[in-house]
Amino acid sequence: MTTFRQHRWQSFLQGYEQRARILISCPDRPGIVAAVTSFLYEQGANIVESSQYSTDPEGGTFFLRLEFDCPNIAERKEEIEAAFAPIAAEFEMRWQLRLHNDIRRIAIFVSKAEHCLLELLWQWQAGELIADITLVISNHPDLRETVESFGIPYVHIPVTKETKADAEAEQIRLLRDYQIDTIVLARYMQILSPAFVAEFPGRIINIHHSFLPAFIGARPYERAYERGVKLIGATSHYVTDDLDEGPIIEQDVARVDHRHHPDDLKRIGRLIEKTVLARALRWHLEDRVIIHGNKTIVFY
Amino acid sequence: MTTFRQHRWQSFLQGYEQRARILISCPDRPGIVAAVTSFLYEQGANIVESSQYSTDPEGGTFFLRLEFDCPNIAERKEEIEAAFAPIAAEFEMRWQLRLHNDIRRIAIFVSKAEHCLLELLWQWQAGELIADITLVISNHPDLRETVESFGIPYVHIPVTKETKADAEAEQIRLLRDYQIDTIVLARYMQILSPAFVAEFPGRIINIHHSFLPAFIGARPYERAYERGVKLIGATSHYVTDDLDEGPIIEQDVARVDHRHHPDDLKRIGRLIEKTVLARALRWHLEDRVIIHGNKTIVFY
Amino acid sequence: MTTFRQHRWQSFLQGYEQRARILISCPDRPGIVAAVTSFLYEQGANIVESSQYSTDPEGGTFFLRLEFDCPNIAERKEEIEAAFAPIAAEFEMRWQLRLHNDIRRIAIFVSKAEHCLLELLWQWQAGELIADITLVISNHPDLRETVESFGIPYVHIPVTKETKADAEAEQIRLLRDYQIDTIVLARYMQILSPAFVAEFPGRIINIHHSFLPAFIGARPYERAYERGVKLIGATSHYVTDDLDEGPIIEQDVARVDHRHHPDDLKRIGRLIEKTVLARALRWHLEDRVIIHGNKTIVFY
Amino acid sequence: MTTFRQHRWQSFLQGYEQRARILISCPDRPGIVAAVTSFLYEQGANIVESSQYSTDPEGGTFFLRLEFDCPNIAERKEEIEAAFAPIAAEFEMRWQLRLHNDIRRIAIFVSKAEHCLLELLWQWQAGELIADITLVISNHPDLRETVESFGIPYVHIPVTKETKADAEAEQIRLLRDYQIDTIVLARYMQILSPAFVAEFPGRIINIHHSFLPAFIGARPYERAYERGVKLIGATSHYVTDDLDEGPIIEQDVARVDHRHHPDDLKRIGRLIEKTVLARALRWHLEDRVIIHGNKTIVFY
């Protein structure tokens, strides 16, 4: 199956050796787009996708994402970054340039529920999720066999109230060792400490099993059942110190009715959860998501 | 336009002179369906639609809705009801028999927003909403011309903190005079007192401009904007003493993104609100909705 | 993982030892429901779910599905069937009684695409698809490893124009040996002969990768791309002699736009295909689907 | 009600006196975005929205839509257009500059069905459809009263096989007299001649009552019923000489089941039709739709 995946990936990577994207945010003022696109033109680049948004043309924040083809971009990346620095400084930009074929390293955190994990593994295997799933960390041993059958290391780090600080230290050590860029909480049933979150700002993605802000907190399906809602949902968001309050990346819902018991809601919800998480992660990995305060701009 | 509507209605009513429906709830136990359907058979009825639900086959509550054709049902209704009484008593049923062509009288409460009102008026005119829209009551004069152009009386009853009790007394008097069965709050921006609600138990339908229980209370679109949700919704529910907490009949959502300002959310929301309210009202008028505690069973 | 599945299944089967369902179709006339429900009541059964439909109360066909709890139904099944026979004869019924815990044996046919197969295997493993996946048959060897890792036999039967008749004979022999009830074509890229179809009437379920009847036939995603549609879909239907013309069980769609190339449509479509097929199969296995002419009645 | 609408419109127009948009298509090559955005910057403009698409970065067609604020754009429009001409020539652009507050004049064609017409009139009145509905033309007299109650002229031009050419000549004369920019066929049940279509290339929008290309042609709901589909839809497209084959702007669907008769499909379909048409028209009027061959690029 590895061969299969590599074959698929090849079709994703091949032909995109010259493709890169730049992500910019800065105070809005006239001339930003002209400056950036003129610069890229001078570098020989051809823009193939462009998205922008301004919170307010007067005094707001401006966001720009450009995808472009540029000859020898892999070799010239540092040179181009250096040349762009003065423009970035002039407009007070926060910015980032990334090659299309620069695959990011991710770690998945799970507990016992396997559906979100499996969806990511399956999409990864099918060449639909382009990321290096470097590591799976769990506070339970249950999913080891599943994960290892995909050729991915599975690290079991039990977490109790007492051992939580040590467990997180161990997790952070591993994440550093493995040079993890993005952490995906695939129904990981532990709350991360502010210290942990601070280590990976804007790089931890969670899936919450409700249509936030409805049923924030624990047992959302049971509470949805008790309230008698006619739709249930799931929400993927970046993790912040405020539980279930981080910037929302994506949400979706499914219709339910009076016949559905909490177990049915969970079954129906699993499909939404895994779909929403996979979609959010995909956008994140393609640099389509920008965090702005407690919201996201998503250029999909 | 009246002629047009009457023509449409005729096609709805004609051919259904023998159609009726019975709605039953009682403690669940074996034999209920057999008893009711045998009774109907003996009356010469042919069942054309059947829906049932039990909260729990052992010790739960059982709900049954049967739609049937029965010769001369209009003339024989009281006779049939009398004959059914012993069965109902035996099974401890709450029940109701209603003729298909027994059109219900409704009153619509509005403030200034016209979209929900207009949707109901349009569907009514198009023969899609089968009800006698007998009266529109508003705490503002703005929509008089619109309503009266449909040939429907418009009563302006201003409401202030001081006059609220008097205003409600006047409303109740009118609703009794007009023999109103069901009250629709079509974005009526006043909270009804418990006394008012108690007058029309399970017969006041509201539309709330959020996906409850998210953004319960005031200014839901502004709060949805601030939270950065990716879907907005609307909820139609029966009114109870607990604001926005009544049994939900129907909900729906629409996708939004970072570009949408509160005004856009309101515009997009208007379409959901009017659609959801019209759907809930339709089901209510067809006796498809049963209130059970703080939930609804909807046999659609 | 087998243990895991068995644990899940247990929770599905346990407590349902008394549950059964009867599926009936017959000419419509008064008294059917009364006769059947009175019969069940006399047998000590309690009806827990009831669905019915009539193509026309006067002279049409009547369809009834009842789910009920009945003490010792497993032991008494034949006795009850014998007792019901006279009623069935009187009303000219086609009918079938099945125990809830009578798990059906299915075979999955695949070619090279794995997404539909995997979805079914995953749902099966998660205890969401309650069936005995007895056998996977393929005209290609590619998915052997995947299937066998689930502990399911994989039979590779190559099919060429010349060998088709022999291949089908071999398939039929296997399906008989394994006592297969239902065949699922999970993107099996071969057309079955009328003779094959005749062996399993109403028991072969296919997934077509378009929103039928749009893009009937081959290469639907390419043709959807060429036509510039804004939604793509998938259709699950029973297989008949008329290619892509069998009774539709379920359909769904997803939104696409001008940026999506045929490969994107295929990727997006895979999610719809597998979801729609799993849903259709689930309803079929729960005896919720009745074929009537070239349509289905689905009691979900 | 006119006052009401004008009040709403004011809020749409006010504050946007400096807003304009440019729509460009040309052969793709490096430097286009840089050239256009640098030009706009030199004119003192600030870009507030940007969308682009290329059919193929190498040798394809490039599409660009920019929305920007520019001081005194209303007075300087011609001057800016003249200054842009050399750039447009260099890149072989087809292009168009339009002021945000330059409201377009539209005519609506109807027959007897009023739902699409009414939706447009209601949205127009609510300030959601920003267009000058200058004229309604119909081959039937039925909707005169409705249209005139909105203060819009209604012209009844009967069409028979024999009079069709004359009728179209009369229509074209009216459309010219009223300086109509865009024609909306709101369930107009006549086929326009190629000569008529040629008069308004890319400016006639139709709503077809099926999910094209399914049920192309007449009686789609009846045929959907006969085929037993589980979803019905509607399609808004530009009119070309090939009936129902023009570039699709927008589509949507709704779920139906075996209980729905053709009349139900029509009722459910009306909601989709009017929603889809209004959405397509909105995008068209905001210059978000570009026709490319037989497809559309929609920058929504």
PDB file of N, CA and C in Angstrom, chain B residues 16-80:
ATOM      1  N   TYR B  16     -60.888  15.793  -1.200  1.00  0.00           N
ATOM      2  CA  TYR B  16     -60.445  15.406   0.138  1.00  0.00           C
ATOM      3  C   TYR B  16     -61.578  15.517   1.154  1.00  0.00           C
ATOM      4  N   GLU B  17     -62.801  15.513   0.692  1.00  0.00           N
ATOM      5  CA  GLU B  17     -63.936  15.668   1.597  1.00  0.00           C
ATOM      6  C   GLU B  17     -64.039  14.501   2.581  1.00  0.00           C
ATOM      7  N   GLN B  18     -63.473  13.360   2.223  1.00  0.00           N
ATOM      8  CA  GLN B  18     -63.553  12.189   3.094  1.00  0.00           C
ATOM      9  C   GLN B  18     -62.292  11.995   3.937  1.00  0.00           C
ATOM     10  N   ARG B  19     -61.333  12.876   3.758  1.00  0.00           N
ATOM     11  CA  ARG B  19     -60.045  12.700   4.437  1.00  0.00           C
ATOM     12  C   ARG B  19     -60.065  13.290   5.841  1.00  0.00           C
ATOM     13  N   ALA B  20     -59.521  12.549   6.803  1.00  0.00           N
ATOM     14  CA  ALA B  20     -59.371  13.054   8.170  1.00  0.00           C
ATOM     15  C   ALA B  20     -58.100  12.466   8.765  1.00  0.00           C
ATOM     16  N   ARG B  21     -57.742  12.975   9.955  1.00  0.00           N
ATOM     17  CA  ARG B  21     -56.569  12.419  10.628  1.00  0.00           C
ATOM     18  C   ARG B  21     -56.831  12.371  12.119  1.00  0.00           C
ATOM     19  N   ILE B  22     -56.253  11.359  12.733  1.00  0.00           N
ATOM     20  CA  ILE B  22     -56.365  11.228  14.181  1.00  0.00           C
ATOM     21  C   ILE B  22     -54.969  11.235  14.769  1.00  0.00           C
ATOM     22  N   LEU B  23     -54.809  11.970  15.854  1.00  0.00           N
ATOM     23  CA  LEU B  23     -53.523  12.118  16.525  1.00  0.00           C
ATOM     24  C   LEU B  23     -53.704  11.612  17.945  1.00  0.00           C
ATOM     25  N   ILE B  24     -52.848  10.674  18.334  1.00  0.00           N
ATOM     26  CA  ILE B  24     -53.032   9.987  19.615  1.00  0.00           C
ATOM     27  C   ILE B  24     -51.720   9.956  20.381  1.00  0.00           C
ATOM     28  N   SER B  25     -51.759  10.198  21.689  1.00  0.00           N
ATOM     29  CA  SER B  25     -50.617   9.817  22.536  1.00  0.00           C
ATOM     30  C   SER B  25     -51.137   9.132  23.791  1.00  0.00           C
ATOM     31  N   CYS B  26     -50.413   8.116  24.219  1.00  0.00           N
ATOM     32  CA  CYS B  26     -50.847   7.323  25.379  1.00  0.00           C
ATOM     33  C   CYS B  26     -49.673   6.485  25.876  1.00  0.00           C
ATOM     34  N   PRO B  27     -49.795   5.911  27.066  1.00  0.00           N
ATOM     35  CA  PRO B  27     -48.742   5.001  27.531  1.00  0.00           C
ATOM     36  C   PRO B  27     -48.583   3.837  26.546  1.00  0.00           C
ATOM     37  N   ASP B  28     -47.332   3.461  26.277  1.00  0.00           N
ATOM     38  CA  ASP B  28     -47.130   2.389  25.305  1.00  0.00           C
ATOM     39  C   ASP B  28     -47.481   1.038  25.920  1.00  0.00           C
ATOM     40  N   ARG B  29     -48.155   0.209  25.135  1.00  0.00           N
ATOM     41  CA  ARG B  29     -48.409  -1.175  25.520  1.00  0.00           C
ATOM     42  C   ARG B  29     -48.902  -1.889  24.274  1.00  0.00           C
ATOM     43  N   PRO B  30     -48.853  -3.204  24.234  1.00  0.00           N
ATOM     44  CA  PRO B  30     -49.282  -3.908  23.021  1.00  0.00           C
ATOM     45  C   PRO B  30     -50.759  -3.670  22.718  1.00  0.00           C
ATOM     46  N   GLY B  31     -51.091  -3.653  21.441  1.00  0.00           N
ATOM     47  CA  GLY B  31     -52.492  -3.636  21.048  1.00  0.00           C
ATOM     48  C   GLY B  31     -53.062  -2.300  20.641  1.00  0.00           C
ATOM     49  N   ILE B  32     -52.303  -1.230  20.800  1.00  0.00           N
ATOM     50  CA  ILE B  32     -52.856   0.093  20.494  1.00  0.00           C
ATOM     51  C   ILE B  32     -53.181   0.209  19.002  1.00  0.00           C
ATOM     52  N   VAL B  33     -52.177  -0.071  18.166  1.00  0.00           N
ATOM     53  CA  VAL B  33     -52.370   0.081  16.719  1.00  0.00           C
ATOM     54  C   VAL B  33     -53.499  -0.831  16.245  1.00  0.00           C
ATOM     55  N   ALA B  34     -53.503  -2.064  16.745  1.00  0.00           N
ATOM     56  CA  ALA B  34     -54.565  -3.001  16.356  1.00  0.00           C
ATOM     57  C   ALA B  34     -55.937  -2.448  16.718  1.00  0.00           C
ATOM     58  N   ALA B  35     -56.069  -1.913  17.934  1.00  0.00           N
ATOM     59  CA  ALA B  35     -57.362  -1.398  18.383  1.00  0.00           C
ATOM     60  C   ALA B  35     -57.821  -0.226  17.519  1.00  0.00           C
ATOM     61  N   VAL B  36     -56.913   0.701  17.257  1.00  0.00           N
ATOM     62  CA  VAL B  36     -57.288   1.904  16.502  1.00  0.00           C
ATOM     63  C   VAL B  36     -57.588   1.556  15.047  1.00  0.00           C
ATOM     64  N   THR B  37     -56.741   0.748  14.437  1.00  0.00           N
ATOM     65  CA  THR B  37     -56.944   0.458  13.016  1.00  0.00           C
ATOM     66  C   THR B  37     -58.168  -0.446  12.816  1.00  0.00           C
ATOM     67  N   SER B  38     -58.419  -1.344  13.758  1.00  0.00           N
ATOM     68  CA  SER B  38     -59.637  -2.167  13.655  1.00  0.00           C
ATOM     69  C   SER B  38     -60.873  -1.283  13.768  1.00  0.00           C
ATOM     70  N   PHE B  39     -60.822  -0.337  14.695  1.00  0.00           N
ATOM     71  CA  PHE B  39     -61.934   0.595  14.844  1.00  0.00           C
ATOM     72  C   PHE B  39     -62.182   1.354  13.539  1.00  0.00           C
ATOM     73  N   LEU B  40     -61.110   1.875  12.968  1.00  0.00           N
ATOM     74  CA  LEU B  40     -61.269   2.656  11.732  1.00  0.00           C
ATOM     75  C   LEU B  40     -61.820   1.775  10.611  1.00  0.00           C
ATOM     76  N   TYR B  41     -61.345   0.559  10.560  1.00  0.00           N
ATOM     77  CA  TYR B  41     -61.816  -0.373   9.538  1.00  0.00           C
ATOM     78  C   TYR B  41     -63.318  -0.606   9.671  1.00  0.00           C
ATOM     79  N   GLU B  42     -63.736  -0.787  10.927  1.00  0.00           N
ATOM     80  CA  GLU B  42     -65.181  -1.005  11.161  1.00  0.00           C
ATOM     81  C   GLU B  42     -66.002   0.222  10.758  1.00  0.00           C
ATOM     82  N   GLN B  43     -65.399   1.387  10.828  1.00  0.00           N
ATOM     83  CA  GLN B  43     -66.100   2.612  10.416  1.00  0.00           C
ATOM     84  C   GLN B  43     -66.073   2.792   8.910  1.00  0.00           C
ATOM     85  N   GLY B  44     -65.428   1.869   8.214  1.00  0.00           N
ATOM     86  CA  GLY B  44     -65.355   1.971   6.756  1.00  0.00           C
ATOM     87  C   GLY B  44     -64.200   2.813   6.252  1.00  0.00           C
ATOM     88  N   ALA B  45     -63.239   3.125   7.119  1.00  0.00           N
ATOM     89  CA  ALA B  45     -62.128   4.001   6.732  1.00  0.00           C
ATOM     90  C   ALA B  45     -60.991   3.220   6.080  1.00  0.00           C
ATOM     91  N   ASN B  46     -60.283   3.877   5.195  1.00  0.00           N
ATOM     92  CA  ASN B  46     -59.072   3.320   4.595  1.00  0.00           C
ATOM     93  C   ASN B  46     -57.897   4.213   4.974  1.00  0.00           C
ATOM     94  N   ILE B  47     -56.923   3.637   5.661  1.00  0.00           N
ATOM     95  CA  ILE B  47     -55.775   4.419   6.137  1.00  0.00           C
ATOM     96  C   ILE B  47     -54.852   4.738   4.970  1.00  0.00           C
ATOM     97  N   VAL B  48     -54.501   6.015   4.822  1.00  0.00           N
ATOM     98  CA  VAL B  48     -53.623   6.390   3.714  1.00  0.00           C
ATOM     99  C   VAL B  48     -52.241   6.845   4.181  1.00  0.00           C
ATOM    100  N   GLU B  49     -52.108   7.152   5.447  1.00  0.00           N
ATOM    101  CA  GLU B  49     -50.784   7.514   5.962  1.00  0.00           C
ATOM    102  C   GLU B  49     -50.740   7.154   7.435  1.00  0.00           C
ATOM    103  N   SER B  50     -49.630   6.609   7.870  1.00  0.00           N
ATOM    104  CA  SER B  50     -49.520   6.168   9.259  1.00  0.00           C
ATOM    105  C   SER B  50     -48.128   6.468   9.769  1.00  0.00           C
ATOM    106  N   SER B  51     -48.031   7.064  10.946  1.00  0.00           N
ATOM    107  CA  SER B  51     -46.745   7.340  11.577  1.00  0.00           C
ATOM    108  C   SER B  51     -46.877   7.032  13.049  1.00  0.00           C
ATOM    109  N   GLN B  52     -45.843   6.451  13.618  1.00  0.00           N
ATOM    110  CA  GLN B  52     -45.888   6.176  15.042  1.00  0.00           C
ATOM    111  C   GLN B  52     -44.509   6.268  15.628  1.00  0.00           C
ATOM    112  N   TYR B  53     -44.468   6.483  16.920  1.00  0.00           N
ATOM    113  CA  TYR B  53     -43.196   6.569  17.614  1.00  0.00           C
ATOM    114  C   TYR B  53     -43.437   6.243  19.084  1.00  0.00           C
ATOM    115  N   SER B  54     -42.486   5.564  19.657  1.00  0.00           N
ATOM    116  CA  SER B  54     -42.569   5.266  21.075  1.00  0.00           C
ATOM    117  C   SER B  54     -41.264   5.684  21.731  1.00  0.00           C
ATOM    118  N   THR B  55     -41.359   6.428  22.809  1.00  0.00           N
ATOM    119  CA  THR B  55     -40.128   6.821  23.502  1.00  0.00           C
ATOM    120  C   THR B  55     -39.425   5.597  24.064  1.00  0.00           C
ATOM    121  N   ASP B  56     -40.222   4.579  24.368  1.00  0.00           N
ATOM    122  CA  ASP B  56     -39.653   3.351  24.901  1.00  0.00           C
ATOM    123  C   ASP B  56     -40.755   2.297  24.874  1.00  0.00           C
ATOM    124  N   PRO B  57     -40.546   1.192  24.135  1.00  0.00           N
ATOM    125  CA  PRO B  57     -41.603   0.177  24.059  1.00  0.00           C
ATOM    126  C   PRO B  57     -42.007  -0.334  25.440  1.00  0.00           C
ATOM    127  N   GLU B  58     -41.127  -0.250  26.389  1.00  0.00           N
ATOM    128  CA  GLU B  58     -41.484  -0.697  27.741  1.00  0.00           C
ATOM    129  C   GLU B  58     -41.635   0.496  28.667  1.00  0.00           C
ATOM    130  N   GLY B  59     -42.869   0.872  28.898  1.00  0.00           N
ATOM    131  CA  GLY B  59     -43.125   1.940  29.868  1.00  0.00           C
ATOM    132  C   GLY B  59     -43.017   3.341  29.319  1.00  0.00           C
ATOM    133  N   GLY B  60     -42.856   3.483  28.004  1.00  0.00           N
ATOM    134  CA  GLY B  60     -42.714   4.806  27.418  1.00  0.00           C
ATOM    135  C   GLY B  60     -44.055   5.370  26.961  1.00  0.00           C
ATOM    136  N   THR B  61     -43.957   6.480  26.238  1.00  0.00           N
ATOM    137  CA  THR B  61     -45.149   7.091  25.685  1.00  0.00           C
ATOM    138  C   THR B  61     -45.220   6.764  24.193  1.00  0.00           C
ATOM    139  N   PHE B  62     -46.429   6.468  23.756  1.00  0.00           N
ATOM    140  CA  PHE B  62     -46.639   6.059  22.369  1.00  0.00           C
ATOM    141  C   PHE B  62     -47.396   7.168  21.641  1.00  0.00           C
ATOM    142  N   PHE B  63     -46.957   7.471  20.412  1.00  0.00           N
ATOM    143  CA  PHE B  63     -47.573   8.514  19.603  1.00  0.00           C
ATOM    144  C   PHE B  63     -48.001   7.924  18.260  1.00  0.00           C
ATOM    145  N   LEU B  64     -49.191   8.270  17.845  1.00  0.00           N
ATOM    146  CA  LEU B  64     -49.711   7.706  16.601  1.00  0.00           C
ATOM    147  C   LEU B  64     -50.432   8.792  15.820  1.00  0.00           C
ATOM    148  N   ARG B  65     -50.150   8.857  14.535  1.00  0.00           N
ATOM    149  CA  ARG B  65     -50.886   9.753  13.641  1.00  0.00           C
ATOM    150  C   ARG B  65     -51.349   8.940  12.454  1.00  0.00           C
ATOM    151  N   LEU B  66     -52.648   8.908  12.235  1.00  0.00           N
ATOM    152  CA  LEU B  66     -53.212   8.174  11.113  1.00  0.00           C
ATOM    153  C   LEU B  66     -53.997   9.145  10.235  1.00  0.00           C
ATOM    154  N   GLU B  67     -53.772   9.051   8.943  1.00  0.00           N
ATOM    155  CA  GLU B  67     -54.564   9.824   7.999  1.00  0.00           C
ATOM    156  C   GLU B  67     -55.392   8.809   7.216  1.00  0.00           C
ATOM    157  N   PHE B  68     -56.681   9.090   7.055  1.00  0.00           N
ATOM    158  CA  PHE B  68     -57.530   8.069   6.436  1.00  0.00           C
ATOM    159  C   PHE B  68     -58.662   8.704   5.646  1.00  0.00           C
ATOM    160  N   ASP B  69     -59.217   7.926   4.734  1.00  0.00           N
ATOM    161  CA  ASP B  69     -60.415   8.329   4.001  1.00  0.00           C
ATOM    162  C   ASP B  69     -61.596   7.565   4.584  1.00  0.00           C
ATOM    163  N   CYS B  70     -62.686   8.287   4.856  1.00  0.00           N
ATOM    164  CA  CYS B  70     -63.857   7.666   5.468  1.00  0.00           C
ATOM    165  C   CYS B  70     -65.111   8.302   4.868  1.00  0.00           C
ATOM    166  N   PRO B  71     -66.003   7.498   4.296  1.00  0.00           N
ATOM    167  CA  PRO B  71     -67.211   8.064   3.664  1.00  0.00           C
ATOM    168  C   PRO B  71     -67.998   8.927   4.650  1.00  0.00           C
ATOM    169  N   ASN B  72     -68.429  10.084   4.182  1.00  0.00           N
ATOM    170  CA  ASN B  72     -69.275  10.978   4.977  1.00  0.00           C
ATOM    171  C   ASN B  72     -68.659  11.368   6.322  1.00  0.00           C
ATOM    172  N   ILE B  73     -67.362  11.469   6.354  1.00  0.00           N
ATOM    173  CA  ILE B  73     -66.692  11.780   7.620  1.00  0.00           C
ATOM    174  C   ILE B  73     -67.167  13.117   8.189  1.00  0.00           C
ATOM    175  N   ALA B  74     -67.427  14.079   7.322  1.00  0.00           N
ATOM    176  CA  ALA B  74     -67.845  15.398   7.812  1.00  0.00           C
ATOM    177  C   ALA B  74     -69.135  15.290   8.624  1.00  0.00           C
ATOM    178  N   GLU B  75     -70.078  14.539   8.086  1.00  0.00           N
ATOM    179  CA  GLU B  75     -71.357  14.388   8.793  1.00  0.00           C
ATOM    180  C   GLU B  75     -71.215  13.477  10.012  1.00  0.00           C
ATOM    181  N   ARG B  76     -70.354  12.476   9.904  1.00  0.00           N
ATOM    182  CA  ARG B  76     -70.285  11.446  10.942  1.00  0.00           C
ATOM    183  C   ARG B  76     -69.233  11.713  12.010  1.00  0.00           C
ATOM    184  N   LYS B  77     -68.584  12.860  11.962  1.00  0.00           N
ATOM    185  CA  LYS B  77     -67.443  13.094  12.868  1.00  0.00           C
ATOM    186  C   LYS B  77     -67.816  12.885  14.343  1.00  0.00           C
ATOM    187  N   GLU B  78     -68.902  13.499  14.767  1.00  0.00           N
ATOM    188  CA  GLU B  78     -69.256  13.394  16.190  1.00  0.00           C
ATOM    189  C   GLU B  78     -69.633  11.967  16.566  1.00  0.00           C
ATOM    190  N   GLU B  79     -70.327  11.332  15.685  1.00  0.00           N
ATOM    191  CA  GLU B  79     -70.708   9.934  15.917  1.00  0.00           C
ATOM    192  C   GLU B  79     -69.453   9.048  16.057  1.00  0.00           C
ATOM    193  N   ILE B  80     -68.519   9.273  15.178  1.00  0.00           N
ATOM    194  CA  ILE B  80     -67.294   8.468  15.228  1.00  0.00           C
ATOM    195  C   ILE B  80     -66.515   8.764  16.502  1.00  0.00           C
TER     196      ILE B  80
END
